[in-house]
Coordinates of C-alpha atoms in Angstrom, one line a residue:
M22 CA 29.2 -32.8 26.7
M23 CA 29.2 -30.1 24.0
S24 CA 25.4 -29.9 24.3
I25 CA 25.5 -28.8 27.9
G26 CA 27.7 -25.9 26.9
L27 CA 25.1 -24.8 24.3
F28 CA 22.3 -25.0 26.8
R29 CA 24.4 -23.0 29.3
Q30 CA 24.6 -20.2 26.8
A31 CA 20.9 -20.5 26.1
V32 CA 20.1 -20.2 29.8
R33 CA 22.2 -17.0 30.1
N34 CA 20.1 -15.5 27.3
L35 CA 16.8 -16.7 28.8
S36 CA 17.7 -15.2 32.2
R37 CA 17.5 -11.7 30.7
S38 CA 13.9 -12.1 29.6
A39 CA 11.0 -11.1 31.8
G40 CA 8.3 -13.5 33.1
T41 CA 4.6 -13.4 32.5
L42 CA 1.7 -12.6 34.7
P43 CA -1.2 -14.8 35.6
S44 CA -4.2 -14.7 33.3
N45 CA -7.9 -14.8 33.8
G46 CA -11.1 -13.9 32.0
K47 CA -12.2 -10.3 31.2
S48 CA -14.5 -8.6 33.6
S49 CA -17.5 -6.6 32.7
R50 CA -17.3 -2.8 32.8
F51 CA -19.6 -2.5 35.8
R52 CA -17.9 -5.3 37.7
R53 CA -14.5 -3.6 37.1
L54 CA -15.9 -0.3 38.3
F55 CA -17.2 -1.9 41.6
Q56 CA -13.9 -3.7 42.0
W57 CA -12.0 -0.5 41.7
L58 CA -14.2 1.0 44.4
S59 CA -13.8 -2.0 46.7
P60 CA -11.3 -2.0 49.5
G61 CA -8.2 -4.2 49.5
I62 CA -6.2 -3.5 46.3
F63 CA -4.5 -0.3 47.6
V64 CA -4.9 1.6 44.4
K65 CA -7.6 4.2 45.0
R66 CA -5.6 6.0 47.7
W67 CA -2.7 6.4 45.4
L68 CA -4.8 7.6 42.5
L69 CA -6.4 10.2 44.8
T70 CA -2.9 11.2 45.9
I71 CA -2.0 11.8 42.2
Y72 CA -5.1 14.0 41.7
I73 CA -4.4 16.0 44.8
G74 CA -0.8 16.4 43.7
V75 CA -1.9 17.7 40.3
L76 CA -4.1 20.3 41.9
M77 CA -1.4 21.4 44.3
T78 CA 1.1 21.6 41.4
I79 CA -1.3 24.0 39.6
L80 CA -1.8 26.0 42.8
G81 CA 1.9 26.2 43.4
L82 CA 2.6 27.5 39.9
A83 CA -0.2 30.1 40.3
I84 CA 1.4 31.4 43.5
W85 CA 4.9 31.2 42.1
L86 CA 3.9 33.2 38.9
K87 CA 1.8 35.7 41.0
L88 CA -1.3 34.4 39.3
T89 CA 0.0 35.4 35.8
P90 CA -0.9 34.0 33.3
I91 CA -2.9 31.4 35.2
F92 CA -4.9 34.3 36.7
W93 CA -6.1 35.2 33.2
L94 CA -6.8 31.6 32.4
F95 CA -9.0 31.4 35.5
Q96 CA -10.7 34.6 34.5
L97 CA -11.4 33.2 31.1
V98 CA -12.9 30.0 32.6
D99 CA -14.9 32.1 35.0
R100 CA -16.4 34.2 32.2
I101 CA -17.2 31.1 30.1
I102 CA -19.0 29.6 33.1
E103 CA -20.8 32.8 33.8
F104 CA -21.9 33.1 30.2
L105 CA -23.1 29.5 30.3
A106 CA -25.0 30.2 33.5
R107 CA -26.9 33.1 31.9
V108 CA -27.7 31.1 28.8
V109 CA -28.4 27.7 30.4
P110 CA -30.1 27.5 33.8
H111 CA -27.8 26.4 36.6
Y112 CA -29.8 23.3 37.4
L113 CA -28.8 22.1 33.8
S114 CA -25.4 23.6 33.3
G115 CA -24.1 22.4 36.7
P116 CA -24.9 18.7 36.1
I117 CA -23.6 19.0 32.5
V118 CA -20.2 20.4 33.6
L119 CA -20.0 18.0 36.5
G120 CA -20.8 15.1 34.1
C121 CA -18.2 16.2 31.6
G122 CA -15.6 16.5 34.4
L123 CA -16.3 13.0 35.7
F124 CA -16.4 11.6 32.2
L125 CA -12.9 13.0 31.5
V126 CA -11.6 11.7 34.8
F127 CA -12.9 8.2 34.4
W128 CA -12.1 8.1 30.7
G129 CA -8.5 9.2 31.2
H130 CA -8.2 6.9 34.2
G131 CA -9.5 3.9 32.2
R132 CA -7.4 4.6 29.1
S133 CA -4.2 5.0 31.1
L134 CA -4.7 1.8 33.0
G135 CA -5.7 0.1 29.8
E136 CA -2.4 1.1 28.2
I137 CA -0.6 -0.2 31.3
S138 CA -2.5 -3.5 31.0
K139 CA -1.4 -3.8 27.3
V140 CA 2.2 -3.5 28.3
L141 CA 1.9 -6.0 31.1
R142 CA -0.4 -8.4 29.2
P143 CA -0.1 -7.9 25.5
D144 CA -2.4 -10.7 24.7
G145 CA -5.3 -8.8 26.4
E146 CA -6.5 -11.9 28.3
Q147 CA -6.4 -10.1 31.7
T148 CA -7.0 -6.5 32.8
L149 CA -4.8 -4.7 35.2
L150 CA -7.6 -4.8 37.8
D151 CA -7.8 -8.6 37.4
M152 CA -4.0 -8.9 37.8
L153 CA -4.1 -6.8 41.0
W154 CA -7.0 -8.8 42.5
D155 CA -5.4 -12.1 41.7
N156 CA -2.1 -11.1 43.0
R157 CA -3.6 -9.7 46.2
R158 CA -5.8 -12.8 46.7
L159 CA -3.0 -15.3 46.0
N160 CA -0.5 -13.5 48.2
R161 CA -2.9 -13.7 51.1
G162 CA -3.3 -17.5 50.7
P163 CA -2.0 -19.9 53.3
K164 CA 1.6 -21.0 53.4
I165 CA 1.4 -24.5 52.0
V166 CA 4.2 -27.1 52.0
A167 CA 3.7 -30.0 49.6
I168 CA 6.0 -33.0 49.9
G169 CA 6.5 -35.7 47.3
G170 CA 7.7 -36.3 43.8
G171 CA 6.8 -37.8 40.4
T172 CA 3.6 -36.8 38.6
G173 CA 1.5 -36.8 41.8
L174 CA 3.2 -33.7 43.3
S175 CA 3.1 -31.7 40.0
T176 CA -0.6 -32.6 39.7
L177 CA -1.2 -31.3 43.2
L178 CA 0.7 -28.1 42.6
R179 CA -1.1 -27.4 39.4
G180 CA -4.3 -27.0 41.4
L181 CA -3.0 -25.4 44.6
K182 CA -1.5 -22.5 42.7
L183 CA -5.0 -21.3 42.0
Y184 CA -5.5 -20.7 45.7
S185 CA -2.2 -19.5 47.1
A186 CA 1.1 -18.1 45.8
N187 CA 2.7 -19.1 49.1
L188 CA 3.6 -22.6 47.9
T189 CA 6.7 -24.6 48.7
A190 CA 7.2 -28.0 47.0
I191 CA 9.8 -30.2 48.7
V192 CA 10.9 -32.7 46.1
T193 CA 12.8 -36.0 46.3
V194 CA 16.2 -36.2 44.6
A195 CA 16.6 -40.0 44.6
D196 CA 15.6 -40.6 40.9
D197 CA 18.2 -42.7 39.1
G198 CA 16.4 -43.7 35.9
G199 CA 15.9 -42.2 32.4
S200 CA 17.3 -38.9 31.4
S201 CA 17.7 -37.8 35.1
G202 CA 19.8 -40.9 35.8
R203 CA 22.0 -40.3 32.8
L204 CA 22.7 -36.7 33.8
R205 CA 23.3 -37.8 37.3
R206 CA 26.0 -40.3 36.2
D207 CA 27.6 -38.2 33.5
F208 CA 27.7 -34.8 35.3
G209 CA 27.4 -35.7 39.0
V210 CA 24.3 -33.4 39.3
L211 CA 21.3 -34.2 41.4
P212 CA 18.4 -35.7 39.3
P213 CA 16.3 -32.8 37.9
G214 CA 13.3 -34.7 36.6
D215 CA 10.8 -34.3 39.4
I216 CA 11.9 -30.7 40.1
R217 CA 11.4 -30.0 36.3
N218 CA 7.8 -31.2 36.5
C219 CA 7.1 -29.1 39.6
I220 CA 8.5 -25.9 38.0
A221 CA 6.4 -26.5 34.9
A222 CA 3.3 -27.0 37.0
L223 CA 3.8 -23.8 38.9
A224 CA 4.4 -21.6 35.8
D225 CA 1.7 -19.2 34.6
E226 CA 2.2 -20.3 31.0
E227 CA 1.9 -23.9 32.2
K228 CA 0.8 -25.7 29.0
L229 CA 3.6 -24.2 26.8
L230 CA 6.3 -24.6 29.4
T231 CA 5.3 -28.2 30.1
E232 CA 5.5 -29.1 26.4
L233 CA 8.9 -27.4 26.3
F234 CA 10.3 -29.0 29.4
Q235 CA 8.9 -32.4 28.5
Y236 CA 10.3 -32.3 24.9
R237 CA 12.7 -35.2 24.4
F238 CA 15.4 -35.1 21.7
E239 CA 15.1 -37.9 19.2
A240 CA 18.5 -37.4 17.6
G241 CA 21.8 -35.8 18.2
D242 CA 25.1 -37.1 19.7
G243 CA 24.6 -37.1 23.5
L244 CA 21.1 -35.5 23.3
M245 CA 19.0 -38.4 22.3
G246 CA 16.5 -39.4 25.1
H247 CA 17.2 -36.2 27.2
S248 CA 14.3 -33.8 28.0
F249 CA 14.9 -30.1 27.4
G250 CA 13.9 -29.4 31.0
N251 CA 16.5 -31.7 32.4
L252 CA 19.2 -30.2 30.3
F253 CA 18.0 -26.7 31.2
L254 CA 18.3 -27.4 35.0
T255 CA 21.7 -29.2 34.5
A256 CA 23.0 -26.1 32.7
M257 CA 21.7 -23.9 35.4
S258 CA 23.3 -26.1 38.1
E259 CA 26.7 -25.7 36.4
I260 CA 26.2 -21.9 36.0
T261 CA 25.0 -21.3 39.6
G262 CA 27.0 -24.0 41.4
D263 CA 24.3 -26.3 42.8
L264 CA 20.8 -27.4 42.2
E265 CA 19.3 -25.2 44.9
R266 CA 20.6 -22.0 43.2
A267 CA 19.7 -23.4 39.8
V268 CA 16.1 -23.9 40.9
V269 CA 15.9 -20.4 42.4
A270 CA 17.3 -18.8 39.2
S271 CA 15.1 -20.9 37.0
S272 CA 12.0 -19.9 39.0
K273 CA 12.8 -16.2 38.5
V274 CA 13.4 -16.7 34.8
L275 CA 10.2 -18.6 34.3
A276 CA 8.1 -16.5 36.8
I277 CA 6.7 -19.5 38.6
R278 CA 4.1 -19.1 41.4
G279 CA 5.7 -20.5 44.6
R280 CA 9.0 -22.2 44.9
V281 CA 10.5 -25.7 44.5
L282 CA 13.1 -27.1 46.8
P283 CA 15.1 -30.3 46.8
A284 CA 14.8 -32.3 50.0
T285 CA 18.6 -32.5 50.3
L286 CA 21.6 -31.6 48.2
T287 CA 23.3 -34.9 49.1
D288 CA 23.6 -37.4 46.3
V289 CA 21.4 -40.2 47.8
S290 CA 20.4 -43.6 46.5
L291 CA 17.5 -45.6 47.8
W292 CA 17.6 -49.2 48.9
A293 CA 14.8 -51.5 50.0
T294 CA 14.7 -54.9 51.8
L295 CA 12.0 -57.3 50.7
A296 CA 10.1 -59.9 52.7
D297 CA 12.0 -62.7 50.9
G298 CA 15.3 -61.3 52.2
R299 CA 16.4 -59.6 48.9
T300 CA 17.9 -56.1 49.0
I301 CA 17.1 -53.9 46.0
E302 CA 19.2 -50.8 45.3
G303 CA 18.1 -47.8 43.2
E304 CA 14.8 -46.0 42.9
S305 CA 14.1 -47.3 39.5
N306 CA 14.6 -50.9 40.6
I307 CA 12.5 -50.7 43.7
G308 CA 9.3 -50.1 41.7
K309 CA 10.1 -53.3 39.7
S310 CA 11.0 -55.4 42.6
D311 CA 7.9 -57.6 42.6
G312 CA 8.0 -58.2 46.3
Q313 CA 6.7 -56.8 49.6
I314 CA 8.9 -54.0 51.0
V315 CA 9.6 -54.4 54.7
E316 CA 12.3 -51.7 55.1
I317 CA 13.5 -48.8 53.0
G318 CA 16.5 -46.5 53.5
C319 CA 19.0 -44.4 51.6
S320 CA 22.8 -44.2 51.2
P321 CA 24.3 -42.3 52.7
A322 CA 22.1 -42.6 55.7
N323 CA 20.6 -39.6 57.5
P324 CA 21.4 -37.0 54.8
P325 CA 21.2 -33.3 55.9
A326 CA 18.1 -31.4 54.8
L327 CA 18.2 -28.3 52.8
P328 CA 17.9 -25.4 55.3
A329 CA 15.4 -23.6 53.2
A330 CA 13.1 -26.7 53.2
I331 CA 13.2 -26.8 57.0
S332 CA 12.4 -23.1 57.3
A333 CA 9.5 -23.6 54.9
I334 CA 8.0 -26.4 57.1
Q335 CA 8.5 -24.3 60.3
E336 CA 6.7 -21.4 58.8
A337 CA 3.9 -23.5 57.1
D338 CA 0.2 -23.1 57.8
Y339 CA -0.6 -26.4 56.1
I340 CA 1.5 -29.5 55.2
I341 CA 0.4 -32.0 52.5
M342 CA 2.1 -35.3 51.7
G343 CA 1.5 -37.1 48.4
P344 CA 0.0 -38.2 46.2
G345 CA 2.6 -40.3 44.5
S346 CA 4.5 -43.5 44.7
L347 CA 4.5 -44.4 48.4
Y348 CA 8.2 -45.4 48.9
T349 CA 10.0 -43.7 46.0
S350 CA 8.2 -40.4 46.0
V351 CA 6.7 -39.8 49.5
I352 CA 8.8 -41.8 52.0
S353 CA 12.1 -41.0 50.1
N354 CA 11.7 -37.3 51.3
L355 CA 11.0 -38.4 54.9
L356 CA 14.3 -40.4 55.0
V357 CA 15.9 -37.1 55.6
P358 CA 15.5 -37.1 59.4
E359 CA 15.4 -33.3 59.8
I360 CA 12.4 -33.1 57.4
A361 CA 10.5 -35.7 59.3
Q362 CA 11.3 -34.1 62.7
A363 CA 10.3 -30.7 61.4
I364 CA 6.9 -32.0 60.2
A365 CA 6.3 -33.9 63.5
A366 CA 6.9 -30.8 65.5
R367 CA 4.3 -28.7 63.8
E368 CA 0.8 -28.2 65.1
V369 CA -0.8 -27.2 61.9
P370 CA -3.2 -29.2 59.6
R371 CA -1.2 -32.1 58.2
I372 CA -2.8 -34.5 55.6
Y373 CA -1.7 -37.4 53.5
V374 CA -3.2 -37.8 50.1
C375 CA -3.5 -41.5 49.5
N376 CA -3.1 -43.1 46.0
I377 CA -6.2 -44.3 44.2
M378 CA -4.7 -47.5 42.9
T379 CA -2.0 -49.8 44.1
Q380 CA 1.3 -49.7 42.4
P381 CA 2.5 -53.1 41.1
G382 CA 5.8 -54.1 42.7
E383 CA 5.7 -51.4 45.3
T384 CA 2.3 -51.4 47.1
T385 CA 0.6 -54.6 45.7
G386 CA -2.3 -55.5 48.0
Y387 CA -1.9 -52.4 50.2
T388 CA -4.9 -50.8 52.0
V389 CA -5.1 -47.2 53.2
A390 CA -4.0 -48.3 56.6
D391 CA -1.0 -50.1 55.1
H392 CA 0.1 -46.8 53.4
I393 CA -0.2 -45.0 56.7
E394 CA 1.7 -47.7 58.7
S395 CA 4.5 -47.7 56.1
I396 CA 5.0 -44.0 56.5
D397 CA 4.9 -44.3 60.3
R398 CA 7.3 -47.2 60.3
A399 CA 9.8 -45.6 58.0
C400 CA 9.9 -42.3 60.0
G401 CA 9.4 -43.8 63.5
Q402 CA 6.9 -41.1 64.4
R403 CA 3.4 -39.8 63.4
L404 CA 3.6 -37.1 60.8
F405 CA 0.0 -36.4 59.8
D406 CA -3.4 -36.3 61.4
A407 CA -5.7 -37.0 58.4
V408 CA -5.8 -39.0 55.2
L409 CA -7.6 -38.0 52.0
V410 CA -9.1 -40.9 50.0
Q411 CA -11.1 -41.3 46.8
K412 CA -14.8 -41.7 47.6
S413 CA -16.3 -43.4 44.6
P414 CA -14.7 -46.4 42.9
P415 CA -13.5 -46.3 39.2
S416 CA -15.6 -47.5 36.4
T417 CA -15.7 -51.2 35.4
D418 CA -13.7 -50.6 32.2
C419 CA -10.9 -48.9 34.2
L420 CA -10.8 -51.6 36.8
Q421 CA -10.5 -54.2 34.1
Y422 CA -7.7 -52.3 32.4
Y423 CA -5.7 -51.9 35.6
A424 CA -6.3 -55.5 36.7
E425 CA -4.4 -56.5 33.6
E426 CA -1.4 -54.6 35.1
N427 CA -2.0 -56.2 38.5
S428 CA -3.2 -52.9 39.9
Y429 CA -6.3 -52.5 42.1
P430 CA -8.1 -49.8 44.0
V431 CA -6.6 -49.0 47.4
L432 CA -9.1 -50.4 49.9
L433 CA -10.3 -48.0 52.6
D434 CA -10.3 -50.0 55.8
R435 CA -12.0 -47.5 58.0
D436 CA -11.7 -49.3 61.4
D437 CA -7.9 -49.8 61.0
V438 CA -7.4 -46.2 59.9
K439 CA -9.3 -45.0 62.9
Q440 CA -7.2 -47.2 65.2
L441 CA -4.2 -45.5 63.8
G442 CA -5.7 -42.2 65.1
R443 CA -6.2 -40.7 61.7
S444 CA -9.3 -38.8 60.4
I445 CA -10.7 -39.8 57.1
F446 CA -11.6 -37.2 54.5
A447 CA -13.4 -39.0 51.6
V448 CA -13.9 -36.9 48.5
N449 CA -14.3 -37.5 44.7
V450 CA -11.0 -36.2 43.2
M451 CA -10.5 -38.8 40.5
E452 CA -10.8 -38.3 36.7
E453 CA -10.8 -41.0 34.1
D454 CA -9.4 -40.7 30.6
P455 CA -12.1 -42.3 28.4
T456 CA -9.6 -43.0 25.6
T457 CA -6.7 -44.5 27.5
R458 CA -8.7 -45.5 30.6
Y459 CA -6.0 -44.0 32.7
L460 CA -6.8 -42.8 36.2
R461 CA -5.3 -39.7 37.9
H462 CA -6.1 -37.1 40.5
N463 CA -7.9 -34.1 39.0
S464 CA -5.7 -31.2 40.0
R465 CA -8.6 -28.7 40.5
R466 CA -10.8 -31.1 42.5
L467 CA -7.9 -32.2 44.6
A468 CA -6.8 -28.7 45.4
K469 CA -10.4 -27.6 46.1
A470 CA -10.9 -30.5 48.5
L471 CA -7.6 -29.8 50.3
I472 CA -8.3 -26.1 50.7
H473 CA -11.8 -27.0 52.0
F474 CA -10.2 -29.4 54.6
Y475 CA -7.8 -26.6 55.6
R476 CA -10.6 -24.1 56.1
R477 CA -12.6 -26.6 58.1
T478 CA -9.7 -27.2 60.4
Q479 CA -9.4 -23.4 61.0
D480 CA -13.1 -23.3 61.9
S481 CA -13.2 -26.4 64.1
S482 CA -9.9 -25.8 66.0
P483 CA -10.8 -25.3 69.7
H484 CA -7.5 -23.5 70.4
G485 CA -7.2 -21.5 67.2
N486 CA -4.0 -23.4 66.2
G487 CA -5.4 -25.0 63.1
K488 CA -5.0 -28.5 64.5
L489 CA -8.0 -30.7 63.5
A490 CA -10.0 -32.1 66.4
P491 CA -10.5 -35.9 66.3
L492 CA -13.4 -37.0 64.2
T493 CA -15.8 -39.6 65.4
R494 CA -16.8 -40.6 61.9
A495 CA -15.5 -40.3 58.3
K496 CA -16.2 -37.0 56.6
S497 CA -17.0 -36.7 52.9
A498 CA -17.4 -34.0 50.4
R499 CA -18.2 -33.7 46.8

């Protein structure tokens, strides 16, 4: 299409621009002063090095010039100080001169760093010190791998990026509907939709980038119905050669926190066998099947995993699966055998975030144990040790609204979950939209709960390997 060529040129222009830095609120003057004096940001030592260098430079010039004319300058300063000492008592002149010197040092230091901050953050929303602290804190965060797709994974990433910059999202590439499906058929590219959502969620300027990437053209030959983000990634794929390189290049251009990886670069299509014997082909059709899924697979079978995704799992400190559509977002990633095997081989905290509501046509009537058993059955092995579930039920209005769509809360069958050998982590992570009555996971609450779970596993691990010891009862947290 002509439109893809235009977007390819736009991508080349965008790739020359710089990204932005994370933002936060302004600190008070005293707080900033104590932060500068605190260890851990590796700035004070280099400032001290600069000041020592300045003094050595002055001394070197004095020696080189045989103390002329610097000698006379020192003589002048000495006479001025001697005069001041005669006029003003030393116990007053000393502190005054000392105070003036410290004032000039700190004033010049603050103004210089302020000017640097203006260059790095023209909007003035964050100081250089805040940038350094955030960068240091996030870079020290755990290496987290999140696996899934759809809006569930992007919601999770939106919260996790506040706790760690060492994030890797492994995203399904089985989508065959909407704009992604059209681009997949027309250009032979892997579907970019879920990857687009994850990139937007990890960006610092998330709100603006999300609006841009989600923008859908309402007119234009070949453009109508396409989202800008999908066209952007498609153009990047043609420029760089494949989706993996396209995502890496896009991440640099957009300065995202973390990285996004497709589960495989193979063009896969999902299929599902229902209890009534029907076989449904295509991700978009499985969710509309209106039948109980007894088996799910992909064509071609056993696609090779992206090597970078396997490396991320092998290096991870923490592995999270979900939330998202059970079969088409979560299990679809695990149909890549190497990914499932890599997860099973890790002895780090591994948790599944269960959906709040059942999904009509895909998980109708499912309990928490049913979700777990479906994952175990599809992979043929146990991949996680704990499950996070919503603690409190939705409001009556929301329940009535969802009941009209044949969707109901996922029942927590504690005994069955425990028989499956999983720990239960019950926490309130849900939010309700009072206008639309739509339920979703709250990104901040969900991320906070998951980080709390991770830290608890580090504290309770008897061998220091981060593996959660079996729980005798369900744990809950607010």
